[in-house]
Amino acid sequence: MTESASENGGAPIRSSELLGFPPEARVLIVNCDDFGMTEAINAAVIASIENGIARSCSLMVPCPAAPQAMEWLRRRPEISFGVHLTLVCEAPRHLWGPMAAKEKVPSLLDPAGELFAPTPEGRAELLARARLEEVEREFRAQIDAVDAAGLAPTHLDFHCLADGGRDDVLDLTVALAAEYGLAVRVWLGPARRKMRESGLPVVDNDFLDSFALDIDGKNDRYARLLRDLRPGLTEWAVHPSTGGAEAAAVDGGWQVRRTDYEFLTSPQAGELLRQEGVQVIDYRSLQRAWRR
């Protein structure tokens, strides 16, 4: 990877250094994804930020509980949040659709006229069919809905499509971020290299999606990850929910979410951060750097 060399030895400058941290600092973004999907998720996201170790979240604008989430964000302007760009729907009993009129984005819809499910097959068909101009139309509709609500996001990221799923979708998103003054979550190797070559900070270390962790022993696994955190910028995409009957009825991943919530709001998590000297940040620092 071609990056600028640091002044003290020629090693590549980490993204954390671009954000103003010392070379050996361990810097962590703990971002709560899927804000707006359900009321149980909304409650857990706010609690994980206000009473736990999370520092930012990502809003799913098309989802049924998004109006509640946006109202809560209006009351909490101190919370850093991104737009969780959403082209799929994994909740057949809790459907959501595009923000743009369906007739304006037909290539984003399955044969039944709904958003594709984020199964491997569904994602593959979506990415094979999606016309870039319709992706842009839908992304703008989601970002503009947040703006119309009087809210100011800090970044863009993707729901169930790593780095957008296609190079042209990621390039589009980076261009939209520049237009709207936002950062972008980028974490796969090729795109990370491309962003760093442009001088833009992205994660230095492996990205964590909490759905990749086993439910059993999750607290211990999180503790080990904190203790083993490497210098540089790391991001965890976590998915808290308070659980309960409503969540179980509409969300097949509710147990993953409930165990995330339990760790994020536990005294153990905060104590580990203090013991390890890990600095948790939100996306505002990245947004400032991307704007430059």
GROMACS .gro file of C-alpha atoms in nm:
model
  292
    1MET     CA    1   0.000   0.000   0.000
    2THR     CA    2   0.139   0.338  -0.097
    3GLU     CA    3   0.097   0.580   0.192
    4SER     CA    4   0.281   0.881   0.322
    5ALA     CA    5   0.570   0.791   0.549
    6SER     CA    6   0.574   0.907   0.908
    7GLU     CA    7   0.842   1.150   1.015
    8ASN     CA    8   0.997   0.912   1.267
    9GLY     CA    9   1.118   0.619   1.067
   10GLY     CA   10   0.949   0.586   0.731
   11ALA     CA   11   0.670   0.349   0.843
   12PRO     CA   12   0.330   0.413   0.684
   13ILE     CA   13   0.123   0.666   0.874
   14ARG     CA   14  -0.178   0.506   1.036
   15SER     CA   15  -0.522   0.657   0.994
   16SER     CA   16  -0.525   0.718   1.368
   17GLU     CA   17  -0.220   0.944   1.320
   18LEU     CA   18  -0.405   1.136   1.049
   19LEU     CA   19  -0.670   1.198   1.315
   20GLY     CA   20  -0.410   1.341   1.552
   21PHE     CA   21  -0.331   1.043   1.775
   22PRO     CA   22   0.021   0.926   1.867
   23PRO     CA   23   0.164   0.637   1.661
   24GLU     CA   24   0.104   0.371   1.926
   25ALA     CA   25  -0.245   0.485   2.028
   26ARG     CA   26  -0.519   0.223   2.013
   27VAL     CA   27  -0.826   0.400   1.876
   28LEU     CA   28  -1.166   0.235   1.845
   29ILE     CA   29  -1.496   0.328   1.683
   30VAL     CA   30  -1.788   0.140   1.839
   31ASN     CA   31  -2.078   0.208   1.602
   32CYS     CA   32  -2.431   0.074   1.656
   33ASP     CA   33  -2.572  -0.032   1.321
   34ASP     CA   34  -2.942  -0.072   1.227
   35PHE     CA   35  -3.081   0.221   1.428
   36GLY     CA   36  -3.441   0.263   1.316
   37MET     CA   37  -3.512  -0.101   1.233
   38THR     CA   38  -3.728  -0.171   1.541
   39GLU     CA   39  -3.818   0.007   1.863
   40ALA     CA   40  -3.621  -0.253   2.062
   41ILE     CA   41  -3.311  -0.170   1.858
   42ASN     CA   42  -3.372   0.203   1.900
   43ALA     CA   43  -3.390   0.176   2.278
   44ALA     CA   44  -3.075  -0.035   2.295
   45VAL     CA   45  -2.876   0.193   2.064
   46ILE     CA   46  -2.950   0.500   2.274
   47ALA     CA   47  -2.868   0.314   2.595
   48SER     CA   48  -2.545   0.175   2.446
   49ILE     CA   49  -2.431   0.528   2.362
   50GLU     CA   50  -2.556   0.712   2.670
   51ASN     CA   51  -2.483   0.441   2.928
   52GLY     CA   52  -2.235   0.215   2.750
   53ILE     CA   53  -1.918   0.221   2.542
   54ALA     CA   54  -2.067   0.294   2.197
   55ARG     CA   55  -2.011   0.643   2.059
   56SER     CA   56  -2.203   0.652   1.732
   57CYS     CA   57  -2.477   0.481   1.533
   58SER     CA   58  -2.608   0.435   1.180
   59LEU     CA   59  -2.969   0.509   1.084
   60MET     CA   60  -3.172   0.287   0.849
   61VAL     CA   61  -3.398   0.552   0.698
   62PRO     CA   62  -3.650   0.324   0.519
   63CYS     CA   63  -3.734   0.115   0.826
   64PRO     CA   64  -4.059   0.128   1.027
   65ALA     CA   65  -3.898   0.262   1.346
   66ALA     CA   66  -3.690   0.528   1.167
   67PRO     CA   67  -3.930   0.814   1.254
   68GLN     CA   68  -3.886   0.736   1.624
   69ALA     CA   69  -3.509   0.711   1.580
   70MET     CA   70  -3.495   1.047   1.403
   71GLU     CA   71  -3.702   1.211   1.676
   72TRP     CA   72  -3.465   1.075   1.938
   73LEU     CA   73  -3.168   1.208   1.739
   74ARG     CA   74  -3.330   1.552   1.720
   75ARG     CA   75  -3.341   1.552   2.100
   76ARG     CA   76  -2.977   1.440   2.121
   77PRO     CA   77  -2.773   1.654   1.879
   78GLU     CA   78  -2.456   1.540   2.056
   79ILE     CA   79  -2.488   1.189   1.909
   80SER     CA   80  -2.278   1.120   1.600
   81PHE     CA   81  -2.476   0.916   1.348
   82GLY     CA   82  -2.444   0.799   0.992
   83VAL     CA   83  -2.687   0.702   0.720
   84HIS     CA   84  -2.692   0.322   0.694
   85LEU     CA   85  -2.758   0.307   0.320
   86THR     CA   86  -3.015   0.033   0.272
   87LEU     CA   87  -3.093  -0.159  -0.047
   88VAL     CA   88  -3.214  -0.486   0.111
   89CYS     CA   89  -3.479  -0.603   0.355
   90GLU     CA   90  -3.430  -0.912   0.573
   91ALA     CA   91  -3.757  -0.887   0.768
   92PRO     CA   92  -4.048  -1.042   0.573
   93ARG     CA   93  -4.283  -0.981   0.868
   94HIS     CA   94  -4.156  -0.626   0.908
   95LEU     CA   95  -4.119  -0.511   0.547
   96TRP     CA   96  -3.971  -0.184   0.436
   97GLY     CA   97  -3.923  -0.054   0.085
   98PRO     CA   98  -3.717   0.209  -0.096
   99MET     CA   99  -3.751   0.577  -0.009
  100ALA     CA  100  -3.770   0.663  -0.378
  101ALA     CA  101  -4.088   0.576  -0.562
  102LYS     CA  102  -4.075   0.213  -0.670
  103GLU     CA  103  -4.133   0.302  -1.034
  104LYS     CA  104  -3.818   0.515  -1.020
  105VAL     CA  105  -3.592   0.231  -0.895
  106PRO     CA  106  -3.719  -0.091  -1.061
  107SER     CA  107  -3.373  -0.248  -1.088
  108LEU     CA  108  -3.348  -0.250  -0.708
  109LEU     CA  109  -3.660  -0.463  -0.666
  110ASP     CA  110  -3.720  -0.837  -0.678
  111PRO     CA  111  -3.991  -1.000  -0.899
  112ALA     CA  112  -4.248  -0.934  -0.625
  113GLY     CA  113  -4.168  -0.564  -0.633
  114GLU     CA  114  -3.990  -0.560  -0.296
  115LEU     CA  115  -3.632  -0.503  -0.188
  116PHE     CA  116  -3.415  -0.811  -0.217
  117ALA     CA  117  -3.339  -1.020   0.090
  118PRO     CA  118  -2.973  -1.004   0.200
  119THR     CA  119  -2.917  -1.373   0.139
  120PRO     CA  120  -2.617  -1.461  -0.078
  121GLU     CA  121  -2.855  -1.521  -0.367
  122GLY     CA  122  -3.050  -1.203  -0.304
  123ARG     CA  123  -2.741  -0.986  -0.281
  124ALA     CA  124  -2.597  -1.142  -0.597
  125GLU     CA  125  -2.914  -1.076  -0.794
  126LEU     CA  126  -2.942  -0.721  -0.664
  127LEU     CA  127  -2.583  -0.640  -0.752
  128ALA     CA  128  -2.622  -0.796  -1.097
  129ARG     CA  129  -2.940  -0.598  -1.171
  130ALA     CA  130  -2.895  -0.263  -0.997
  131ARG     CA  131  -2.852   0.032  -1.230
  132LEU     CA  132  -2.611   0.287  -1.087
  133GLU     CA  133  -2.839   0.582  -1.157
  134GLU     CA  134  -3.115   0.411  -0.958
  135VAL     CA  135  -2.878   0.336  -0.671
  136GLU     CA  136  -2.788   0.705  -0.668
  137ARG     CA  137  -3.155   0.802  -0.672
  138GLU     CA  138  -3.226   0.581  -0.371
  139PHE     CA  139  -2.915   0.684  -0.178
  140ARG     CA  140  -2.998   1.051  -0.230
  141ALA     CA  141  -3.356   0.990  -0.116
  142GLN     CA  142  -3.229   0.837   0.208
  143ILE     CA  143  -2.973   1.111   0.275
  144ASP     CA  144  -3.219   1.387   0.184
  145ALA     CA  145  -3.484   1.244   0.418
  146VAL     CA  146  -3.238   1.286   0.704
  147ASP     CA  147  -3.161   1.641   0.594
  148ALA     CA  148  -3.534   1.720   0.568
  149ALA     CA  149  -3.574   1.604   0.929
  150GLY     CA  150  -3.326   1.871   1.036
  151LEU     CA  151  -3.051   1.622   1.121
  152ALA     CA  152  -2.680   1.635   1.032
  153PRO     CA  153  -2.512   1.296   0.981
  154THR     CA  154  -2.138   1.242   1.005
  155HIS     CA  155  -2.088   0.950   0.766
  156LEU     CA  156  -2.229   0.698   0.521
  157ASP     CA  157  -2.211   0.321   0.551
  158PHE     CA  158  -2.387   0.019   0.406
  159HIS     CA  159  -2.642  -0.230   0.534
  160CYS     CA  160  -2.545  -0.587   0.442
  161LEU     CA  161  -2.329  -0.482   0.144
  162ALA     CA  162  -1.962  -0.462   0.234
  163ASP     CA  163  -1.820  -0.143   0.080
  164GLY     CA  164  -2.136  -0.120  -0.129
  165GLY     CA  165  -2.089  -0.458  -0.294
  166ARG     CA  166  -1.955  -0.311  -0.620
  167ASP     CA  167  -1.669  -0.077  -0.702
  168ASP     CA  168  -1.896   0.167  -0.885
  169VAL     CA  169  -2.139   0.179  -0.592
  170LEU     CA  170  -1.855   0.261  -0.354
  171ASP     CA  171  -1.720   0.528  -0.593
  172LEU     CA  172  -2.070   0.677  -0.609
  173THR     CA  173  -2.094   0.679  -0.230
  174VAL     CA  174  -1.755   0.847  -0.190
  175ALA     CA  175  -1.868   1.114  -0.437
  176LEU     CA  176  -2.192   1.165  -0.245
  177ALA     CA  177  -1.996   1.190   0.079
  178ALA     CA  178  -1.780   1.465  -0.072
  179GLU     CA  179  -2.093   1.649  -0.190
  180TYR     CA  180  -2.267   1.626   0.148
  181GLY     CA  181  -1.954   1.676   0.361
  182LEU     CA  182  -1.946   1.327   0.514
  183ALA     CA  183  -1.704   1.041   0.577
  184VAL     CA  184  -1.754   0.684   0.450
  185ARG     CA  185  -1.700   0.354   0.631
  186VAL     CA  186  -1.455   0.162   0.412
  187TRP     CA  187  -1.303  -0.162   0.536
  188LEU     CA  188  -1.222  -0.416   0.265
  189GLY     CA  189  -0.858  -0.430   0.155
  190PRO     CA  190  -0.868  -0.290  -0.200
  191ALA     CA  191  -1.091   0.002  -0.112
  192ARG     CA  192  -0.894   0.078   0.203
  193ARG     CA  193  -0.577   0.106  -0.004
  194LYS     CA  194  -0.750   0.334  -0.252
  195MET     CA  195  -0.879   0.565   0.020
  196ARG     CA  196  -0.542   0.584   0.195
  197GLU     CA  197  -0.368   0.665  -0.133
  198SER     CA  198  -0.607   0.961  -0.149
  199GLY     CA  199  -0.509   1.064   0.205
  200LEU     CA  200  -0.844   0.966   0.358
  201PRO     CA  201  -0.854   0.793   0.699
  202VAL     CA  202  -1.019   0.452   0.714
  203VAL     CA  203  -0.966   0.159   0.949
  204ASP     CA  204  -0.607   0.044   0.996
  205ASN     CA  205  -0.697  -0.295   1.144
  206ASP     CA  206  -0.949  -0.571   1.086
  207PHE     CA  207  -1.311  -0.458   1.090
  208LEU     CA  208  -1.551  -0.642   1.323
  209ASP     CA  209  -1.914  -0.715   1.239
  210SER     CA  210  -2.065  -0.845   1.562
  211PHE     CA  211  -2.280  -1.097   1.373
  212ALA     CA  212  -1.954  -1.286   1.311
  213LEU     CA  213  -1.915  -1.361   1.684
  214ASP     CA  214  -2.065  -1.664   1.857
  215ILE     CA  215  -2.336  -1.587   2.109
  216ASP     CA  216  -2.189  -1.828   2.365
  217GLY     CA  217  -1.898  -1.668   2.547
  218LYS     CA  218  -1.940  -1.338   2.365
  219ASN     CA  219  -1.847  -1.121   2.664
  220ASP     CA  220  -1.518  -1.306   2.702
  221ARG     CA  221  -1.453  -1.276   2.329
  222TYR     CA  222  -1.513  -0.902   2.336
  223ALA     CA  223  -1.281  -0.872   2.637
  224ARG     CA  224  -1.004  -1.056   2.450
  225LEU     CA  225  -1.053  -0.835   2.145
  226LEU     CA  226  -1.010  -0.525   2.358
  227ARG     CA  227  -0.699  -0.660   2.527
  228ASP     CA  228  -0.550  -0.763   2.190
  229LEU     CA  229  -0.642  -0.441   2.008
  230ARG     CA  230  -0.357  -0.326   1.786
  231PRO     CA  231  -0.229   0.031   1.752
  232GLY     CA  232  -0.416   0.231   1.493
  233LEU     CA  233  -0.782   0.278   1.409
  234THR     CA  234  -1.022  -0.014   1.449
  235GLU     CA  235  -1.400  -0.023   1.406
  236TRP     CA  236  -1.661  -0.251   1.557
  237ALA     CA  237  -2.003  -0.256   1.393
  238VAL     CA  238  -2.226  -0.372   1.678
  239HIS     CA  239  -2.597  -0.446   1.670
  240PRO     CA  240  -2.765  -0.394   2.009
  241SER     CA  241  -3.130  -0.463   2.087
  242THR     CA  242  -3.314  -0.493   2.415
  243GLY     CA  243  -3.473  -0.814   2.284
  244GLY     CA  244  -3.813  -0.926   2.408
  245ALA     CA  245  -4.121  -1.063   2.237
  246GLU     CA  246  -4.143  -0.790   1.973
  247ALA     CA  247  -3.783  -0.843   1.868
  248ALA     CA  248  -3.814  -1.221   1.857
  249ALA     CA  249  -4.123  -1.193   1.637
  250VAL     CA  250  -3.963  -0.982   1.363
  251ASP     CA  251  -3.587  -1.019   1.398
  252GLY     CA  252  -3.411  -1.351   1.345
  253GLY     CA  253  -3.088  -1.204   1.483
  254TRP     CA  254  -3.234  -1.078   1.810
  255GLN     CA  255  -3.014  -1.301   2.027
  256VAL     CA  256  -2.699  -1.163   1.863
  257ARG     CA  257  -2.832  -0.815   1.927
  258ARG     CA  258  -2.933  -0.883   2.287
  259THR     CA  259  -2.588  -1.019   2.375
  260ASP     CA  260  -2.425  -0.717   2.209
  261TYR     CA  261  -2.643  -0.490   2.422
  262GLU     CA  262  -2.553  -0.674   2.740
  263PHE     CA  263  -2.181  -0.632   2.680
  264LEU     CA  264  -2.188  -0.273   2.555
  265THR     CA  265  -2.373  -0.152   2.865
  266SER     CA  266  -2.185  -0.370   3.114
  267PRO     CA  267  -1.950  -0.226   3.379
  268GLN     CA  268  -1.691  -0.474   3.250
  269ALA     CA  269  -1.674  -0.304   2.910
  270GLY     CA  270  -1.606   0.042   3.046
  271GLU     CA  271  -1.351  -0.089   3.295
  272LEU     CA  272  -1.165  -0.278   3.022
  273LEU     CA  273  -1.137   0.037   2.812
  274ARG     CA  274  -0.988   0.222   3.108
  275GLN     CA  275  -0.749  -0.059   3.195
  276GLU     CA  276  -0.627  -0.097   2.837
  277GLY     CA  277  -0.607   0.274   2.759
  278VAL     CA  278  -0.821   0.232   2.447
  279GLN     CA  279  -0.957   0.561   2.315
  280VAL     CA  280  -1.311   0.533   2.176
  281ILE     CA  281  -1.412   0.797   1.923
  282ASP     CA  282  -1.709   0.870   1.699
  283TYR     CA  283  -1.715   0.958   1.330
  284ARG     CA  284  -1.678   1.334   1.375
  285SER     CA  285  -1.299   1.311   1.361
  286LEU     CA  286  -1.316   1.117   1.035
  287GLN     CA  287  -1.573   1.356   0.893
  288ARG     CA  288  -1.342   1.652   0.953
  289ALA     CA  289  -1.053   1.471   0.786
  290TRP     CA  290  -1.264   1.364   0.486
  291ARG     CA  291  -1.385   1.722   0.442
  292ARG     CA  292  -1.025   1.841   0.415
   0.00000   0.00000   0.00000
